[in-house]
Coordinates of C-alpha atoms and ligand atoms in Angstrom, one line a residue:
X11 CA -30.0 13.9 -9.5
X12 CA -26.6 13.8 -10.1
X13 CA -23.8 14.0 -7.4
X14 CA -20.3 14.4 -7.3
X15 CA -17.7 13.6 -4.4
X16 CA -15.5 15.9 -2.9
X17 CA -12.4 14.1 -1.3
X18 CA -9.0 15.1 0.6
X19 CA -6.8 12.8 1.8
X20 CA -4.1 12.9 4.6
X21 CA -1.0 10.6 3.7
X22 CA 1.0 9.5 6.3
X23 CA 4.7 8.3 5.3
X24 CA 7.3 6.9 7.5
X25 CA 10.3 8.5 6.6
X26 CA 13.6 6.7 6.2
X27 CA 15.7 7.5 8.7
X28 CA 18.1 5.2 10.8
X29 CA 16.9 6.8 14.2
X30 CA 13.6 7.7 15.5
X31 CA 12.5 11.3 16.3
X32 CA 13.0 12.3 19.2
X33 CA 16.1 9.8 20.5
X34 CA 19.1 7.6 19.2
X35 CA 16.7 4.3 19.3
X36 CA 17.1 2.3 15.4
X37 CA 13.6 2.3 13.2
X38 CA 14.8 -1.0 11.9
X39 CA 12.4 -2.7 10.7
X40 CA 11.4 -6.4 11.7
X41 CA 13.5 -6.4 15.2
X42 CA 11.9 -8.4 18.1
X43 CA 9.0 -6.4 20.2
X44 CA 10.4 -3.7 22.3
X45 CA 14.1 -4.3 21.4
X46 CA 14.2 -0.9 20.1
X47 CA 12.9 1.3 22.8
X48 CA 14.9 3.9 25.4
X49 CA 13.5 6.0 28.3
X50 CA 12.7 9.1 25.8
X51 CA 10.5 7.3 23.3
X52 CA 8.8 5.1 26.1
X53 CA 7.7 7.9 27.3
X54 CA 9.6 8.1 31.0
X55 CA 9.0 11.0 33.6
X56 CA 12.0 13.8 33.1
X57 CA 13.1 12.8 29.8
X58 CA 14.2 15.1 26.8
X59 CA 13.1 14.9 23.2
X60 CA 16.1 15.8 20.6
X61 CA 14.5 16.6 17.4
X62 CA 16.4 14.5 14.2
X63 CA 17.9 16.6 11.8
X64 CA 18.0 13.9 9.2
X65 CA 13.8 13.8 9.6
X66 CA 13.6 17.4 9.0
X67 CA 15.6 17.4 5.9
X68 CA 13.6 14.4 4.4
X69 CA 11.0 17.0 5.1
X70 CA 12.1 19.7 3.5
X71 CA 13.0 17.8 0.7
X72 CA 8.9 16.5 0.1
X73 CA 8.1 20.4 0.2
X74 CA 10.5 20.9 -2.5
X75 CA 9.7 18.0 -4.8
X76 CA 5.9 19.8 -4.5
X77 CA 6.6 23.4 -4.6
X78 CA 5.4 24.1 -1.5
X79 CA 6.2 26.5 1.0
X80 CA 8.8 25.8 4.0
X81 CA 8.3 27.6 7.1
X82 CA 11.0 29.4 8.9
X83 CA 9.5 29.1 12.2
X84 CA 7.6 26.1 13.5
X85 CA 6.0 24.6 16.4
X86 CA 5.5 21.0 17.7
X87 CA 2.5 20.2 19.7
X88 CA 1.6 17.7 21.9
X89 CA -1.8 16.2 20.5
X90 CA -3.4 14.3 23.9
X91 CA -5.3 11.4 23.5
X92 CA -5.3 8.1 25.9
X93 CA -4.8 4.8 23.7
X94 CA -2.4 1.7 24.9
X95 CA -0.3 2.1 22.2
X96 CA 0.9 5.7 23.5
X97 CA 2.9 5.6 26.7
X98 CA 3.2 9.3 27.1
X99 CA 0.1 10.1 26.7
X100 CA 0.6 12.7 23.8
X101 CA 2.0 12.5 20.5
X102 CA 4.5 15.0 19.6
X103 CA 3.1 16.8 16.2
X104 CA 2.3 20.0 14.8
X105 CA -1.1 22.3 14.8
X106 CA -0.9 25.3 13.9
X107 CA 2.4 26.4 12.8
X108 CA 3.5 23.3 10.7
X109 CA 6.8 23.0 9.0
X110 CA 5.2 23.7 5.2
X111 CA 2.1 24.7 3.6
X112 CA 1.2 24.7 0.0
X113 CA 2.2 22.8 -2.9
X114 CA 0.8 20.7 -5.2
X115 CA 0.8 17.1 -7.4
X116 CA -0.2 16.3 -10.6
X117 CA -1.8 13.8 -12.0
X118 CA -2.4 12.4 -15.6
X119 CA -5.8 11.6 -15.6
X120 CA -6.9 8.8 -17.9
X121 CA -8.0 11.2 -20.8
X122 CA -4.8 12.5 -21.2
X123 CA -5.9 15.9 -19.3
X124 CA -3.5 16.5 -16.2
X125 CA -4.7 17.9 -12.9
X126 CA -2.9 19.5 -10.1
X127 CA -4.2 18.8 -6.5
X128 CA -3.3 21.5 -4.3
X129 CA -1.7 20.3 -0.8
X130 CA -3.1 22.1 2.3
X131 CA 0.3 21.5 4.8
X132 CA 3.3 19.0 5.1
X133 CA 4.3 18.2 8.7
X134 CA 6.4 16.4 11.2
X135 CA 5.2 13.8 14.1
X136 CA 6.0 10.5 15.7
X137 CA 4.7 7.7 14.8
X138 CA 2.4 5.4 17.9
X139 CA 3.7 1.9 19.2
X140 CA 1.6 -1.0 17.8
X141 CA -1.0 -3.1 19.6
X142 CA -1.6 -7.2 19.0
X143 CA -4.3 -8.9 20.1
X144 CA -3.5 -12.5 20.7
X145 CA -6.6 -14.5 20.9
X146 CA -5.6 -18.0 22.7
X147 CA -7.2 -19.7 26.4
X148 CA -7.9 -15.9 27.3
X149 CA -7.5 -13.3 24.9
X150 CA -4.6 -10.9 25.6
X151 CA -3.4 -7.7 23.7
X152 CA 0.7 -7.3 23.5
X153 CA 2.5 -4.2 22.9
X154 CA 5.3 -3.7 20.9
X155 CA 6.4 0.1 21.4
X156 CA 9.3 -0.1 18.9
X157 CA 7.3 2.1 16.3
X158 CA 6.9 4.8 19.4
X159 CA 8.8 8.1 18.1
X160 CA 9.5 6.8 14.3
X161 CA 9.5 9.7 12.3
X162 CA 6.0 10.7 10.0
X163 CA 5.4 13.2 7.8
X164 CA 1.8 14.2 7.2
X165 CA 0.7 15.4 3.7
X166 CA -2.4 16.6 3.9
X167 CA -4.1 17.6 0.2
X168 CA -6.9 19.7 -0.3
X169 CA -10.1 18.5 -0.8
X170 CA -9.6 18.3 -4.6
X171 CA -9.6 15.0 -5.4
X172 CA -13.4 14.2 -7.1
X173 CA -13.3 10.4 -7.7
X174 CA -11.9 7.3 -6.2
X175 CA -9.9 6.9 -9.4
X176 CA -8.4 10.1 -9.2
X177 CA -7.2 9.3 -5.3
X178 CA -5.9 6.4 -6.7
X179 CA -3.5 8.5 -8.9
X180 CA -2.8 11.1 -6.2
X181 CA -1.3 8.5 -3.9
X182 CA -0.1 6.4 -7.0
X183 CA 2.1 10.0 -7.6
X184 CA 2.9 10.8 -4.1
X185 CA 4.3 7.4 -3.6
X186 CA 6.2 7.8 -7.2
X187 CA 7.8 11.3 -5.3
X188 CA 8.3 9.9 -1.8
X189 CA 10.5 6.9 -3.5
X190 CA 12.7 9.1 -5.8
X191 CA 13.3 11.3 -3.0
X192 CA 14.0 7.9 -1.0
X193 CA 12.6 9.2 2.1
X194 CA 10.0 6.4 2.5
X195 CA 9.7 3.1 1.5
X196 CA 6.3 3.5 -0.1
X197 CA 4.8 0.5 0.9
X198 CA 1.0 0.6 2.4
X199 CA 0.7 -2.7 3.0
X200 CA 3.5 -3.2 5.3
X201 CA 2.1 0.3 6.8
X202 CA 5.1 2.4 5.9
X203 CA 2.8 4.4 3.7
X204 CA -0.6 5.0 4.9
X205 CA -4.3 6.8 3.9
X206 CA -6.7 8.5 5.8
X207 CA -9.7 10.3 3.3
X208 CA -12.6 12.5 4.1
X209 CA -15.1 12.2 1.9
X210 CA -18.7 14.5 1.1
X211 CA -20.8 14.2 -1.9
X212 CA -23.1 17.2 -3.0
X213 CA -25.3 17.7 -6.3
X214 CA -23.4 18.5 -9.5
X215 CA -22.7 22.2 -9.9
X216 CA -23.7 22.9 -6.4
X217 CA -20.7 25.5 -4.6
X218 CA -21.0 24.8 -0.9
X219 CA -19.6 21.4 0.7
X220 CA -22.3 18.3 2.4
X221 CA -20.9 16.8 5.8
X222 CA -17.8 14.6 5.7
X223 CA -17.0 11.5 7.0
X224 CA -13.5 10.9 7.3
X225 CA -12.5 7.1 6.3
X226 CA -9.5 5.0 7.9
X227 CA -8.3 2.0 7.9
X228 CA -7.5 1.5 3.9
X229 CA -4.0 -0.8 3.7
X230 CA -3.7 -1.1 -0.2
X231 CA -4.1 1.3 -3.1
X232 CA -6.6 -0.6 -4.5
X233 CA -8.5 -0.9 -0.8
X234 CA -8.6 3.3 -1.3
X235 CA -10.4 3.1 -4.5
X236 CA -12.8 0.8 -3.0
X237 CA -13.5 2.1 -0.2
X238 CA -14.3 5.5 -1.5
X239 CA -16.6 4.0 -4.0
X240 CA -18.1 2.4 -1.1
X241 CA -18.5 5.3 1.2
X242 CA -19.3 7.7 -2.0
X243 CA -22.3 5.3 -2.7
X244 CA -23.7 4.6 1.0
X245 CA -23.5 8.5 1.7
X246 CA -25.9 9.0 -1.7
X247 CA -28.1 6.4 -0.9
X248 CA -28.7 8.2 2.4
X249 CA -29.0 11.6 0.9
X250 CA -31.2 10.6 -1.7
X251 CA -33.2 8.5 1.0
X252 CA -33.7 12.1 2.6
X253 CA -31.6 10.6 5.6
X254 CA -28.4 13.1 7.1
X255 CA -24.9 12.2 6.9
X256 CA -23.3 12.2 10.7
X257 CA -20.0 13.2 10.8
X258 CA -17.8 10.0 12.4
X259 CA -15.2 8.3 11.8
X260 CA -15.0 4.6 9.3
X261 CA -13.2 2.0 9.0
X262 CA -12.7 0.0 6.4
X263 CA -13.1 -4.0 6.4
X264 CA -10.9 -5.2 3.3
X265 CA -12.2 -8.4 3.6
X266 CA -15.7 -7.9 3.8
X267 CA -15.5 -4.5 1.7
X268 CA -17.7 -1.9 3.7
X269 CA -17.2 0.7 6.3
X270 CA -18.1 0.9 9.8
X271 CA -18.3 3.3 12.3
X272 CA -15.7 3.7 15.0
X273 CA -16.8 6.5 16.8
X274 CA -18.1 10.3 16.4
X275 CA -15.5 12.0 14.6
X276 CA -13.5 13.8 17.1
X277 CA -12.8 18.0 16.3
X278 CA -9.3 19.4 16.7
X279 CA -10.4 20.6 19.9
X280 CA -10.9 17.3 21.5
X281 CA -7.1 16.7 21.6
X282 CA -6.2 19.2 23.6
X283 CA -3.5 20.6 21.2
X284 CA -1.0 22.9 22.8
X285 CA 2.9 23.8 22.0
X286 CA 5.0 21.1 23.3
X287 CA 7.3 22.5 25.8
X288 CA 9.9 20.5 26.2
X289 CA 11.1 21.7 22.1
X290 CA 12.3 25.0 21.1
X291 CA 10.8 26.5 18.0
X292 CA 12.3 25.3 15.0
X293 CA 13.8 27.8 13.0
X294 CA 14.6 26.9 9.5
X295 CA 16.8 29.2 7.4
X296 CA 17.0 30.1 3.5
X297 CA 20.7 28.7 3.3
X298 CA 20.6 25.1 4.6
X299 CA 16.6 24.8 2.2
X300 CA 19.3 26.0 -0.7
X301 CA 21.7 23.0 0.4
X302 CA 18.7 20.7 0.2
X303 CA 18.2 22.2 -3.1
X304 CA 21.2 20.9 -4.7
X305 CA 20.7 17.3 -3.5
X306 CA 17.2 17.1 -5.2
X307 CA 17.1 14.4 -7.7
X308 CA 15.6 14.4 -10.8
X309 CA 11.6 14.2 -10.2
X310 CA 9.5 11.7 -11.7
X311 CA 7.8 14.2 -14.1
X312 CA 10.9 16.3 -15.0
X313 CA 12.5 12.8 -16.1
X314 CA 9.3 11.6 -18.3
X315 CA 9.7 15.2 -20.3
X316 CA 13.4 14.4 -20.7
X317 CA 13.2 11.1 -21.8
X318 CA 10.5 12.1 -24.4
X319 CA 12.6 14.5 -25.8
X320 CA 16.3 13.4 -25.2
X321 CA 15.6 9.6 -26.5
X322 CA 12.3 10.7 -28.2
X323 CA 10.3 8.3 -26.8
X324 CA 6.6 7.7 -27.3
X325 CA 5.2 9.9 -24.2
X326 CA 3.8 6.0 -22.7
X327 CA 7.3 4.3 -22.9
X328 CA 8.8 7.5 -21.3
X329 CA 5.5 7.2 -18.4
X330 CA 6.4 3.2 -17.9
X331 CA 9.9 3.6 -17.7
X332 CA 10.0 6.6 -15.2
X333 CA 7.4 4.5 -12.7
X334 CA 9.7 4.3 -10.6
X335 CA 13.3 5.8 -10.0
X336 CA 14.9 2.3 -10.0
X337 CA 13.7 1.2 -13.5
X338 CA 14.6 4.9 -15.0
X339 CA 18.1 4.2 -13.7
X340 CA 17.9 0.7 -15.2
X341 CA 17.1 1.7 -18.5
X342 CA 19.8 4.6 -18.6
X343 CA 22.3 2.2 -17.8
X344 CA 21.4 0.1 -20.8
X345 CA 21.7 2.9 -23.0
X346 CA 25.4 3.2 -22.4
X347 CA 26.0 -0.3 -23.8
X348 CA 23.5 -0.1 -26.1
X349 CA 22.6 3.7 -27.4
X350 CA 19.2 3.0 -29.5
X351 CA 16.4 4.4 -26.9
X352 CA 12.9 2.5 -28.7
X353 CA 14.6 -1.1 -29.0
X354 CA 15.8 -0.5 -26.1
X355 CA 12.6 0.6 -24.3
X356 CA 10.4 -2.4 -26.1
X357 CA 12.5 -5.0 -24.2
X358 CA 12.5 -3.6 -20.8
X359 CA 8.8 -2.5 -21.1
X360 CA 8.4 -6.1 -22.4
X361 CA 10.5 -8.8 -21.0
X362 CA 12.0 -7.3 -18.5
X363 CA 8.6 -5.7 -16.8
X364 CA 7.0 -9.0 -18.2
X365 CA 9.7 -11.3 -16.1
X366 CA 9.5 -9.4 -12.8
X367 CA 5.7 -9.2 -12.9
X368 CA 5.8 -13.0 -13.2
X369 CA 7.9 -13.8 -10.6
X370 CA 6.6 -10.9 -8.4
X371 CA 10.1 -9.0 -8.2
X372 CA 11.8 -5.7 -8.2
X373 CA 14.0 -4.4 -10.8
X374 CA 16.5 -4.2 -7.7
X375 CA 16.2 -8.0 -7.4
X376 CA 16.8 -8.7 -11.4
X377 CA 20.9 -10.4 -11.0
X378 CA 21.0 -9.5 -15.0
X379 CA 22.7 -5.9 -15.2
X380 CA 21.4 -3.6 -18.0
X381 CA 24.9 -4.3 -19.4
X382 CA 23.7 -7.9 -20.0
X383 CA 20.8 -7.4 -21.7
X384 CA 22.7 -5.2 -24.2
X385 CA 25.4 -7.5 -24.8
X386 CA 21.8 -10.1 -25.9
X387 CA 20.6 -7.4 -28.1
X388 CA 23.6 -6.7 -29.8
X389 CA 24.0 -10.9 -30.5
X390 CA 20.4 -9.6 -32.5
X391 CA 21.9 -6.9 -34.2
X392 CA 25.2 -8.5 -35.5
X393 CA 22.9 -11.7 -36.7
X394 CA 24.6 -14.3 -34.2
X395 CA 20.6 -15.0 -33.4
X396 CA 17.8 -13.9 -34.3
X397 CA 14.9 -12.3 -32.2
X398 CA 12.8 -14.8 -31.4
X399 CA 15.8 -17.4 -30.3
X400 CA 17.0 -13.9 -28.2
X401 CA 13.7 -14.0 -26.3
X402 CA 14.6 -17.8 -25.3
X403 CA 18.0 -16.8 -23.9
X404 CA 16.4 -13.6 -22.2
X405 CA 14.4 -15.8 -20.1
X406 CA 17.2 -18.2 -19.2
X407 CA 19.1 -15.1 -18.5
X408 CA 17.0 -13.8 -15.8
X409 CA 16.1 -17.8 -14.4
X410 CA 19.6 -18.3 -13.8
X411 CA 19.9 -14.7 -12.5
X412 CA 16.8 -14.6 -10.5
X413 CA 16.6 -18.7 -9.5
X414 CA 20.5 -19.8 -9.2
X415 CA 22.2 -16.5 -8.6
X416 CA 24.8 -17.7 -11.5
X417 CA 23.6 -14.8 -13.7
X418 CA 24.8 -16.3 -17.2
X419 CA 26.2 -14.4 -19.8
X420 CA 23.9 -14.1 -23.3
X421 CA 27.2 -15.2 -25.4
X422 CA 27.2 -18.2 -22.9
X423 CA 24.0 -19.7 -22.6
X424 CA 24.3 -18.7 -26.9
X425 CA 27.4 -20.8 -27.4
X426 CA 26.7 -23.8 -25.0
X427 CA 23.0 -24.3 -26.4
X428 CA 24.7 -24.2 -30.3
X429 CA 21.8 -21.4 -30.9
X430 CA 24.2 -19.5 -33.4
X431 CA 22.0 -18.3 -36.0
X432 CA 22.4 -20.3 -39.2
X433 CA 23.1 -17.9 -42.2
X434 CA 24.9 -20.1 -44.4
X435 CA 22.8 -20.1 -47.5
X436 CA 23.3 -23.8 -48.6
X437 CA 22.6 -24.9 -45.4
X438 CA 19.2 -23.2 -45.5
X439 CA 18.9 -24.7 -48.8
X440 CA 18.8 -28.3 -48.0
X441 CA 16.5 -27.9 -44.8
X442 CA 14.3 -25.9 -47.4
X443 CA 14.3 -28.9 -49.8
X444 CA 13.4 -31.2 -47.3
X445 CA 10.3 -28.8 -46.2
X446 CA 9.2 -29.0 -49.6
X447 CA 9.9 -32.8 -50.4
X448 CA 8.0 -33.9 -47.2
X449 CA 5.1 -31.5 -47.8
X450 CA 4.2 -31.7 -51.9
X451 CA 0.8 -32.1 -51.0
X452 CA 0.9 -28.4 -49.8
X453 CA 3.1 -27.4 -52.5
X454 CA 1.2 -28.7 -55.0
X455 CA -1.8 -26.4 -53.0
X456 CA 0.5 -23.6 -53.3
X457 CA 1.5 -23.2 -56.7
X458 CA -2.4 -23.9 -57.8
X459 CA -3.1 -20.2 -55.8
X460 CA -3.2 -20.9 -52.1
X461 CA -0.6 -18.4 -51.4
X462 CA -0.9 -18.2 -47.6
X463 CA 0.4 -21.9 -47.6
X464 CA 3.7 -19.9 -47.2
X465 CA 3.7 -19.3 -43.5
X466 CA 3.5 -22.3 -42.9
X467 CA 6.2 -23.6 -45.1
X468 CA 8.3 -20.4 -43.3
X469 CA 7.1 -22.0 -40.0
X470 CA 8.4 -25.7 -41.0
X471 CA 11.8 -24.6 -41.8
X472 CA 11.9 -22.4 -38.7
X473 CA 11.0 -25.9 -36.7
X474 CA 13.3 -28.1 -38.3
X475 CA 15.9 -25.7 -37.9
X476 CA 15.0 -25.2 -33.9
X477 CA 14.4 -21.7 -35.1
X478 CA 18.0 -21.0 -35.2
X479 CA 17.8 -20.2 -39.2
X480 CA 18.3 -16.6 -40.2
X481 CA 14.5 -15.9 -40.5
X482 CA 15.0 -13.2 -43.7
X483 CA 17.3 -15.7 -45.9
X484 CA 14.5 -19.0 -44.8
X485 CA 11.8 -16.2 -46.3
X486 CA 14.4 -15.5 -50.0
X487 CA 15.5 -19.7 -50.4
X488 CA 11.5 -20.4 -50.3
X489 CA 10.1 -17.6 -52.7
X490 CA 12.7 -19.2 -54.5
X491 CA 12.4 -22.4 -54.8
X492 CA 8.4 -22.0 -54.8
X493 CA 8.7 -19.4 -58.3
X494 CA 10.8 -22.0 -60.0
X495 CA 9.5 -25.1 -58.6
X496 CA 11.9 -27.3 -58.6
X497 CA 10.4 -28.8 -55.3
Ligands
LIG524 ZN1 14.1 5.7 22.0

């Protein structure tokens, strides 16, 4: 029998905000344990939460970047559960009157089709402090309560999503969305983005849904895909073993790539949800959603179409370059200085992607401007040096940039390394002659019919003239001299 899986996930992203949720503490990032804490977020007897308008406009904006739904009236709820890292006892959320239903993202799947996964809700809650379990003479778990009341949003999709590959893209594009908006920093594995999945398999074509299991504890894209397969392929295993899938809770082991079980899932109804009474309702009206409006950026998608068919790009350059806001704006930049969009696009798909990937960096962290990397292909285009010598100074370019932080100048590194292209034609000549005169064995070779010889004579001159000869004369001067042979 065949079987397909049925999965939703629930994407928790901590927004960006310089204060936490409910109070003026910083969400600053890296700051000794408990540094960052006050009476409200520790959870104090008599305290008063003040909701951050900054968090709810981050918010708003996610709902609008996926055509979802914003609320006018919403309710936070106190969601009671007893766990260490939870001084109050509760954590503010929302239940059942969340800021924003509805929505969707797309995603390209691999066969070119596109898919749209519907999203179920978007909404608000504080984030829990963090537990650390120091294991010395006697084992001891430390708190650090500085991640107490750091703002969340909660996108919950709906259970569209029918491979591990296609969760993959879905959180591939929410991330992609959450970064352009920059209202999150996007990273799972420092835990700023995170993924919860429930996952059911039934037969093919079958309508009704199997039990779920609801998988945590997945820190990397990559650990999402594989844990998914995992779970997809223990839970059909069991079904086809005639077993029963029980409804609890996983967690993932990255290193040793299975599940297991934490506990019996727990239903809405264990926590106890009710309105939390210390917040009014939050009313959101029409004008200040229009406000937000106008401060949307271009979105990842809109900005693929516009590339394709303001630059004409192929459709993959346009996908590469729009991966991430940053890079877009990269590129764009370039194309002031240097207005033709397909040479352009090869080098920053190529040597640019090429150099950060090796040196595991961001376009953020490249020193060379997009300015730079014109004034280097224009050196091409003028015939100061050719392409192949230009890939040499690229590379310098973004060393010094990236290792010495004395970003050099293409002209500079051009001009002090003598890598001027040589175009003078008697120049060319006498290397040329001296190719042939060292190699009339080959020549000989040649002119009797063994015509690819050529390349290599090409490849010669191109090495005795450290590849600074102007490659199109080197290819004249040889048919040339070979035709006559005068060698
Ligand atoms: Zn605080």
């Amino acid at each position: 029998m065949e079987y397909e899986a049925i999965i939703g996930l629930e994407v928790h992203a901590q927004l960006l905000t310089e204060s936490k949720i409910f109070c003026g503490c910083s969400t600053k990032y890296g700051s000794p344990p408990n540094s960052q804490t006050c009476p409200v977020c520790l959870g104090m007897p008599g305290v008063l939460p003040v909701l951050n308008k900054k968090a709810v406009e981050y918010t708003i904006k996610m709902v609008l970047a996926v055509e979802g739904r914003v609320k006018e009236k919403s309710v936070f709820a106190r969601k009671n559960y007893f766990y260490p890292d939870l001084p109050k006892g509760y954590q503010i959320s929302q239940y059942d009157q969340p800021l924003a239903c509805g929505g969707f993202i797309e995603i390209d799947l691999p066969d070119g089709r596109k898919k749209k996964i519907k999203i179920t809700r978007i909404h608000l809650e504080e984030d829990a402090g963090k537990s650390m379990h120091i294991e010395n003479e006697d084992t001891k778990t430390l708190m650090d309560m500085n991640r107490c009341g750091i703002p969340l949003i909660e996108i919950v999709s709906q259970p569209d999503l029918s491979s591990p590959e296609e969760a993959y893209l879905y959180l591939g594009k929410l991330k992609q969305i959450l970064m352009y908006l920059r209202i999150c920093a996007g990273n799972m594995e420092e835990g700023n983005l995170r993924c919860d999945a429930n996952v059911s398999v039934r037969p093919k074509g079958e309508k009704g849904f199997g039990t779920s299991t609801e998988v945590k504890n997945m820190n990397s894209f990559k650990g999402v895909e594989k844990a998914l397969e995992y779970e997809i392929q223990k839970q059909i295993r069991i079904l086809e073993s005639g077993g029963k899938i029980e409804h609890e809770t996983l967690l993932w082991d990255e290193k040793k790539e299975k599940v297991f079980s934490m506990r019996a899932k727990e239903e809405s109804h264990d926590y106890r949800y009710f309105p939390e009474p210390d917040l009014v309702r939050l009313v959101i009206n029409q004008g200040w959603i229009e406000k937000i409006r106008k401060t949307m950026p271009e979105l990842p998608d809109q900005r693929e179409n516009r590339f394709i068919k303001e630059y004409n790009l192929p459709e993959y350059d346009a996908g590469v370059l729009t991966s991430s806001k940053d890079l877009a704006d990269w590129y764009e930049e370039g194309l002031k200085y240097y207005p033709n969009p397909k040479i352009l696009s090869n080098w920053v798909m190529g040597e640019v992607l090429r150099e950060l990937k090796e040196r595991r960096v961001e376009i953020r962290d490249l020193r060379m401007k997009p300015k730079d990397l014109a004034e280097l292909l224009k050196l091409i285009d003028d015939k100061t040096i050719s392409g192949k010598i230009a890939k040499d100074v690229f590379k310098e370019m973004a060393e010094t940039g990236l290792l010495m932080h004395t970003q050099k100048k293409a002209e500079e590194i051009v001009k002090k390394k003598g890598l001027v292209q040589v175009t003078d034609k008697a120049q060319i000549e006498i290397v040329v002659g001296k190719v042939l005169s060292e190699n009339q064995g080959s020549v000989k070779e040649y002119l009797a019919g063994k015509k690819k010889l050529f390349g290599f004579f090409v490849g010669e001159v191109m090495k005795k003239a450290k590849g600074k000869a102007n490659p199109k004369m080197v290819n004249e001067i040889l048919k040339e001299k070979l035709k006559i042979g005068d060698a």
